[in-house]
Backbone as ProteinMPNN parsed JSONL, in Angstrom:
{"seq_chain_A": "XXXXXXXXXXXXXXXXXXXXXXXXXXXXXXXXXXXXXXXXXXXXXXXXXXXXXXXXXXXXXXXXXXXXXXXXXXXXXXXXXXXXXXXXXXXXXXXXXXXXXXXXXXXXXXXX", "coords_chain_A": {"N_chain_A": [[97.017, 110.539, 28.225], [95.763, 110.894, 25.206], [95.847, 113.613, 23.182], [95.49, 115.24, 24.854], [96.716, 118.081, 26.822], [98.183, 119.836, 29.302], [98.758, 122.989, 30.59], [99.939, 126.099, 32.583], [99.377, 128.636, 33.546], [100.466, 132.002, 35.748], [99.109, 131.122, 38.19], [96.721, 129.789, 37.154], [95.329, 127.125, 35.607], [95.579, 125.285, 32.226], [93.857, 123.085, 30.386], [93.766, 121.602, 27.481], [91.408, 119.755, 25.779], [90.721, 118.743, 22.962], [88.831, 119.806, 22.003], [88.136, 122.157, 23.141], [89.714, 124.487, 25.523], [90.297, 124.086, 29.216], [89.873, 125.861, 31.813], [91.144, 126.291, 34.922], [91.683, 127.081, 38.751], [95.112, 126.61, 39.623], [96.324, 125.022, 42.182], [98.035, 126.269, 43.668], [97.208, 128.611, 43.744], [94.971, 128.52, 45.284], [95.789, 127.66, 47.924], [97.378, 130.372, 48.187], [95.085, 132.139, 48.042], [93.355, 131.455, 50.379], [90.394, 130.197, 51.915], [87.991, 130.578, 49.42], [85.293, 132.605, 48.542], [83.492, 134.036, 47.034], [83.026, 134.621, 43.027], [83.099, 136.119, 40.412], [82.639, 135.243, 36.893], [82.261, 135.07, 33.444], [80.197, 135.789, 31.373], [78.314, 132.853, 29.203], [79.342, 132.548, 25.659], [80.665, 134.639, 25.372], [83.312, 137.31, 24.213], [86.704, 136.993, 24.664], [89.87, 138.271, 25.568], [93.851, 137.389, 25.602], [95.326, 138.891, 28.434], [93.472, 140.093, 29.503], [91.066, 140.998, 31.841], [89.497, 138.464, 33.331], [88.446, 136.683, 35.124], [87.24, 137.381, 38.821], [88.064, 136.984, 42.075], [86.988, 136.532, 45.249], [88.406, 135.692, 48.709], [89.082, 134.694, 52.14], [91.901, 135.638, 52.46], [92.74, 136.944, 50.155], [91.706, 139.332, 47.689], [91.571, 138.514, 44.071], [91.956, 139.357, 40.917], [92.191, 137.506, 38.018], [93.971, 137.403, 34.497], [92.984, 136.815, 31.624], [94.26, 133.434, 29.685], [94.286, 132.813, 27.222], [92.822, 134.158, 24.275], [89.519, 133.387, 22.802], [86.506, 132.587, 22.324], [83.935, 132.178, 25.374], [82.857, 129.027, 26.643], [81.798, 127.224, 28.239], [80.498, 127.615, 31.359], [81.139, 126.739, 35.199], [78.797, 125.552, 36.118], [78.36, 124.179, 38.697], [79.582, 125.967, 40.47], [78.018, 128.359, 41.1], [75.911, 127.359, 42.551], [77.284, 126.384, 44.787], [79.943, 127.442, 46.101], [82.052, 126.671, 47.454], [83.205, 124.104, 45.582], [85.402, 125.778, 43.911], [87.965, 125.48, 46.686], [88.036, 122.64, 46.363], [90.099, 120.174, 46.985], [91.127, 118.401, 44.698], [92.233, 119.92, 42.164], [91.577, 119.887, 39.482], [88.568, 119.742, 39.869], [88.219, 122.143, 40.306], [87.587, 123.556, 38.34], [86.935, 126.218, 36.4], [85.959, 127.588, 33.813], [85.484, 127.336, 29.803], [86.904, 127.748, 26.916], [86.604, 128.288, 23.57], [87.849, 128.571, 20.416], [90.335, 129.249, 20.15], [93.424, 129.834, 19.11], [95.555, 127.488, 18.265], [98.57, 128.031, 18.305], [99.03, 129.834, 20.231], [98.268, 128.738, 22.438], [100.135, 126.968, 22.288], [102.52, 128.654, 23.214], [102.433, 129.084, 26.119]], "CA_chain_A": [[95.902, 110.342, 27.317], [96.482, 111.316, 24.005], [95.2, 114.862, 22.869], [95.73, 116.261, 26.07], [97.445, 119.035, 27.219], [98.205, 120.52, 30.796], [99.695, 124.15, 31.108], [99.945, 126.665, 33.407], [99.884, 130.309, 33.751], [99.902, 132.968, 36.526], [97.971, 130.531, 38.777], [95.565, 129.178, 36.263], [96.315, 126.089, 34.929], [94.559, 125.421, 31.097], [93.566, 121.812, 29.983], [92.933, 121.273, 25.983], [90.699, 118.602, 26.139], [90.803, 118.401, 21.799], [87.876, 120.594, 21.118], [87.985, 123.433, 23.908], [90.501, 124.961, 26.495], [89.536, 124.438, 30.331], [90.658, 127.156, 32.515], [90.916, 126.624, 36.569], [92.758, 127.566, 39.584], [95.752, 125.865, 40.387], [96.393, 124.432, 43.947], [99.071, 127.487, 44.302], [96.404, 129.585, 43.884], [94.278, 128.388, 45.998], [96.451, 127.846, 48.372], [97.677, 131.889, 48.035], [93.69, 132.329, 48.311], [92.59, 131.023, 50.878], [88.922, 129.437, 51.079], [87.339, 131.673, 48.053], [83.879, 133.044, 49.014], [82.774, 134.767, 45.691], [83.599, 134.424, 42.105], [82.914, 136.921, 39.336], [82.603, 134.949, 36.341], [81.74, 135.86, 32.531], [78.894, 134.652, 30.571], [79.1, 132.132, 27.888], [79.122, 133.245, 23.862], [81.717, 136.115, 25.468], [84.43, 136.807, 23.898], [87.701, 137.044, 25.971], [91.478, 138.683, 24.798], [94.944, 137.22, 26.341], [95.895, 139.525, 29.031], [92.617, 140.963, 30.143], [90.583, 140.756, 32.895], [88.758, 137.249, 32.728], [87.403, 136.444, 36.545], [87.767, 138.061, 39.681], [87.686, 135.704, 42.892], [87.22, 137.041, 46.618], [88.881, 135.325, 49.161], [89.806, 134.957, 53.056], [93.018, 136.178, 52.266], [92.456, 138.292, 49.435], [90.435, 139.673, 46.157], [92.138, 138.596, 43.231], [91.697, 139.333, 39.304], [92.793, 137.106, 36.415], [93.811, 137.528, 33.407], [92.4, 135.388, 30.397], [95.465, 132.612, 29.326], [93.678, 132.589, 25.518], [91.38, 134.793, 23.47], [89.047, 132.869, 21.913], [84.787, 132.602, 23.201], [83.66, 131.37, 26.787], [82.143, 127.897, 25.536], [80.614, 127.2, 29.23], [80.609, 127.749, 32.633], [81.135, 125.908, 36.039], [77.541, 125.819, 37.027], [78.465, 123.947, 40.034], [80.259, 127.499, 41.679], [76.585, 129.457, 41.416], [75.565, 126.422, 43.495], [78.215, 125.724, 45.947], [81.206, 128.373, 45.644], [82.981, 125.814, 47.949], [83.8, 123.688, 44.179], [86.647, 126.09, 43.776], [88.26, 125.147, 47.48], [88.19, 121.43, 46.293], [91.427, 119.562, 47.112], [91.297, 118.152, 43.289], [92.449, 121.159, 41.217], [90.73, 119.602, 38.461], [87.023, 119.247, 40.146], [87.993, 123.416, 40.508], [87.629, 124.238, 36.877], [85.98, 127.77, 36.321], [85.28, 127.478, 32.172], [85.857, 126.489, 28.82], [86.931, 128.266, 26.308], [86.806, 128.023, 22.049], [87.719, 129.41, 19.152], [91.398, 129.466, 20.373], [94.255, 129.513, 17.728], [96.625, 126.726, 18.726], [99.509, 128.354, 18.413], [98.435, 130.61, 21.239], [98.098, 127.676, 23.696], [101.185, 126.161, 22.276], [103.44, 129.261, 23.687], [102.157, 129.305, 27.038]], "C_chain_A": [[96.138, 111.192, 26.057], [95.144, 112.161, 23.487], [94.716, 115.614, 23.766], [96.794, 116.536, 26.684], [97.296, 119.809, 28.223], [98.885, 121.579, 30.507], [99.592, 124.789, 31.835], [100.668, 127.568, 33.776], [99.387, 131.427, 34.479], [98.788, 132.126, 37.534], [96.372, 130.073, 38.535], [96.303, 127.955, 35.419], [94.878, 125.577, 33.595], [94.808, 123.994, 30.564], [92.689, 121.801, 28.28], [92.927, 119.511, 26.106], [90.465, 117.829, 24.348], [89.78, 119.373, 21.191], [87.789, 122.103, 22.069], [89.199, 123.501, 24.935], [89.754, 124.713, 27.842], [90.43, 124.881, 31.229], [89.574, 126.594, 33.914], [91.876, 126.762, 37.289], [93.57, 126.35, 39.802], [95.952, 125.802, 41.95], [97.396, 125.584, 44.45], [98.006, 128.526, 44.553], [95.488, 129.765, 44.673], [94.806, 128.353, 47.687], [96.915, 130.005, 49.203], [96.591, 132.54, 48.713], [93.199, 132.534, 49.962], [91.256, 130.545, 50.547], [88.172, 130.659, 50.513], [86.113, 131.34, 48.621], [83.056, 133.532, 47.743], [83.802, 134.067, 45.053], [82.985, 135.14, 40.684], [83.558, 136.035, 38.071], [82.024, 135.518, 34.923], [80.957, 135.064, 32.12], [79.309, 133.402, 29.709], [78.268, 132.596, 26.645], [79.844, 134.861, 24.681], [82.77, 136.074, 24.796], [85.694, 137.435, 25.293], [89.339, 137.354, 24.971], [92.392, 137.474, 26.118], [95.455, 138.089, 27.267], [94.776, 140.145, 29.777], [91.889, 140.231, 31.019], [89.373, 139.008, 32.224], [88.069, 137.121, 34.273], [87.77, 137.21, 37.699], [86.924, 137.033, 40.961], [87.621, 136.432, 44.128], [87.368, 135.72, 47.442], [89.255, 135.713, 50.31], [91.314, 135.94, 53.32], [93.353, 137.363, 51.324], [91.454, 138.314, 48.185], [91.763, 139.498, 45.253], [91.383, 138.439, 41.631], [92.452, 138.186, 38.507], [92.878, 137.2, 35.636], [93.79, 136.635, 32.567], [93.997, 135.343, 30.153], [95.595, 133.211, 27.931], [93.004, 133.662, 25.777], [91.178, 133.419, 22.984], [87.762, 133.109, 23.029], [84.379, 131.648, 24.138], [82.613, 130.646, 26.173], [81.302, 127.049, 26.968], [81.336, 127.546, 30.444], [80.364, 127.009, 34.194], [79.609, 125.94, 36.177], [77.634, 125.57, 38.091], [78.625, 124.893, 41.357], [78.808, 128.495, 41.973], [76.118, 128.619, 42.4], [76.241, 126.652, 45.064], [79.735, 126.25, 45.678], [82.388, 127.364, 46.188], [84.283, 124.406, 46.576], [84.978, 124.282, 43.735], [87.871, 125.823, 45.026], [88.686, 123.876, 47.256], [89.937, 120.722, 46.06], [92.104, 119.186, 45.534], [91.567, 119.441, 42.591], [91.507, 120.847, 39.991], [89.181, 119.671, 39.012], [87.508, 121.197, 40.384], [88.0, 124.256, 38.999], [86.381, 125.075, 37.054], [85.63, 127.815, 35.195], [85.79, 127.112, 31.627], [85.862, 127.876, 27.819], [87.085, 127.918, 24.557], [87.027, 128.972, 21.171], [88.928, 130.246, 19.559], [92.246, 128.812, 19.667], [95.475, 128.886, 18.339], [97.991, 127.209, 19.012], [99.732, 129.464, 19.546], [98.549, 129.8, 22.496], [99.486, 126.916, 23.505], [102.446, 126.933, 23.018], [103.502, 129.542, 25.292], [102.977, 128.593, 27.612]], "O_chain_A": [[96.794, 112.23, 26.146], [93.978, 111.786, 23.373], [93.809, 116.442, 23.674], [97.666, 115.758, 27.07], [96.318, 120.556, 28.215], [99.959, 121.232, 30.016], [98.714, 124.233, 32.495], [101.837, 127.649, 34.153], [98.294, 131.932, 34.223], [97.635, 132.554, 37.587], [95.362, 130.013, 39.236], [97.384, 127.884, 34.835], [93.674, 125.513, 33.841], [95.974, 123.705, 30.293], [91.495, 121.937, 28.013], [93.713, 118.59, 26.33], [90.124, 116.649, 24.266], [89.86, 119.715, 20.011], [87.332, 123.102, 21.513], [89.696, 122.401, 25.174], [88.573, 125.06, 27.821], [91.553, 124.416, 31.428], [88.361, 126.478, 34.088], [93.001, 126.636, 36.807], [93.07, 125.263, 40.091], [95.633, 126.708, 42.719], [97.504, 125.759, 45.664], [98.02, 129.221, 45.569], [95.053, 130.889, 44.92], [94.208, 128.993, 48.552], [96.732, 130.532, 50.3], [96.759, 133.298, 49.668], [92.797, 133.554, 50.522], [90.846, 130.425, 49.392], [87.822, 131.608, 51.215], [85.791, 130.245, 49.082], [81.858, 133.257, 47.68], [84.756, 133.407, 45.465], [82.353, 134.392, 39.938], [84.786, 135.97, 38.017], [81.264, 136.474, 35.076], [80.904, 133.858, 32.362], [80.475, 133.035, 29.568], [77.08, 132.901, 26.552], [79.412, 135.987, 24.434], [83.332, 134.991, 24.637], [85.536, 138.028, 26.36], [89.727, 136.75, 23.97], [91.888, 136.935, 27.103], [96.608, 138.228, 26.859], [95.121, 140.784, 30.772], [91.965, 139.003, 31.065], [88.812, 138.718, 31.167], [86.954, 137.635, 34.362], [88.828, 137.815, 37.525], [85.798, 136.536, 40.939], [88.519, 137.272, 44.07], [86.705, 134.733, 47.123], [89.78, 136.826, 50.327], [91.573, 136.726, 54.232], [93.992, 138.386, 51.57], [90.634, 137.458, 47.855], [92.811, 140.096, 45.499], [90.514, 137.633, 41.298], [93.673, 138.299, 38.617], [91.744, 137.178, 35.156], [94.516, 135.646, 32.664], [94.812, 136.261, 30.24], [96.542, 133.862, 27.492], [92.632, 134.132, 26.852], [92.021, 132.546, 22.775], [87.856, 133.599, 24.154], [84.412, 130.444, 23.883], [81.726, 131.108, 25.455], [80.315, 126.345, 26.752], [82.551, 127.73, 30.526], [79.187, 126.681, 34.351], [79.429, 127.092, 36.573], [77.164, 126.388, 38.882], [78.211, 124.83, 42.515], [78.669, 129.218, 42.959], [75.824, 129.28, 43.395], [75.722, 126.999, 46.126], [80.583, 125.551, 45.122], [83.447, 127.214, 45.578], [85.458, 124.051, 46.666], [85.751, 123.528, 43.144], [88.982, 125.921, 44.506], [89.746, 123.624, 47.83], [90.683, 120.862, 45.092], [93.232, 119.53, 45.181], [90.51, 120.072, 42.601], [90.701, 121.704, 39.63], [88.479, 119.617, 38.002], [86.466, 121.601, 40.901], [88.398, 125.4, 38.778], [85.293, 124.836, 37.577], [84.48, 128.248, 35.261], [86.73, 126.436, 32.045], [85.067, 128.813, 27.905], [87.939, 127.048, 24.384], [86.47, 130.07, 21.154], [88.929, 131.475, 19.487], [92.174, 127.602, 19.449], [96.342, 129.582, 18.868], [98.552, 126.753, 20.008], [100.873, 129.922, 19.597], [98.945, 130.325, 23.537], [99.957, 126.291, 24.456], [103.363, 126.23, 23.443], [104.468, 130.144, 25.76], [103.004, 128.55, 28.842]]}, "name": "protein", "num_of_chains": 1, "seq": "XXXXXXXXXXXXXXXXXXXXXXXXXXXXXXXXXXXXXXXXXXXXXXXXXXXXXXXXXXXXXXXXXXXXXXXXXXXXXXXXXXXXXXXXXXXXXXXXXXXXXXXXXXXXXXXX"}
């Protein structure tokens, strides 16, 4: 589909959709995981650097941190995971998306 872009870094895999970044776990990660029980998420209108702490997930298997792909500002959030944490577990990697991010400088997403 044209003006989309799949990458994937450190067990996050980031989908530009044309107007925002969407950041979720890949199937390795989940996988790695086990079935995730919590999920420390950030607000939205945050901002967020490249390298720093961005979510922190607990898990059967273990507690793991991530670090943000992009800087740029958290533009929303799963709501589904405050619901039903089980949404990150989901066989689809894609139906496990954790946020969105904007006000990320292409060339940033292009080196990943």
């Amino acid at each position: 589909m044209a003006g989309k872009h799949l990458k994937k870094k450190e067990n996050l895999w980031i989908l530009f959709n044309g107007k925002e970044y969407c950041i979720g776990l890949t199937k390795e990660a989940q996988e790695e995981l086990g079935e995730i029980t919590f999920a420390n998420l950030p607000k939205v209108g945050q901002a967020v650097k490249s390298g720093e702490p961005l979510i922190e997930v607990e898990a059967e298997k273990a507690v793991n941190e991530f670090a943000s792909p992009l800087s740029g500002t958290i533009s929303s959030v799963n709501e589904k995971i405050s619901d039903d944490i089980n949404v990150l577990n989901d066989q689809d990697e894609m139906n496990a998306w954790i946020l969105s991010v904007k006000d990320v400088a292409q060339e940033e997403f292009e080196k990943l």
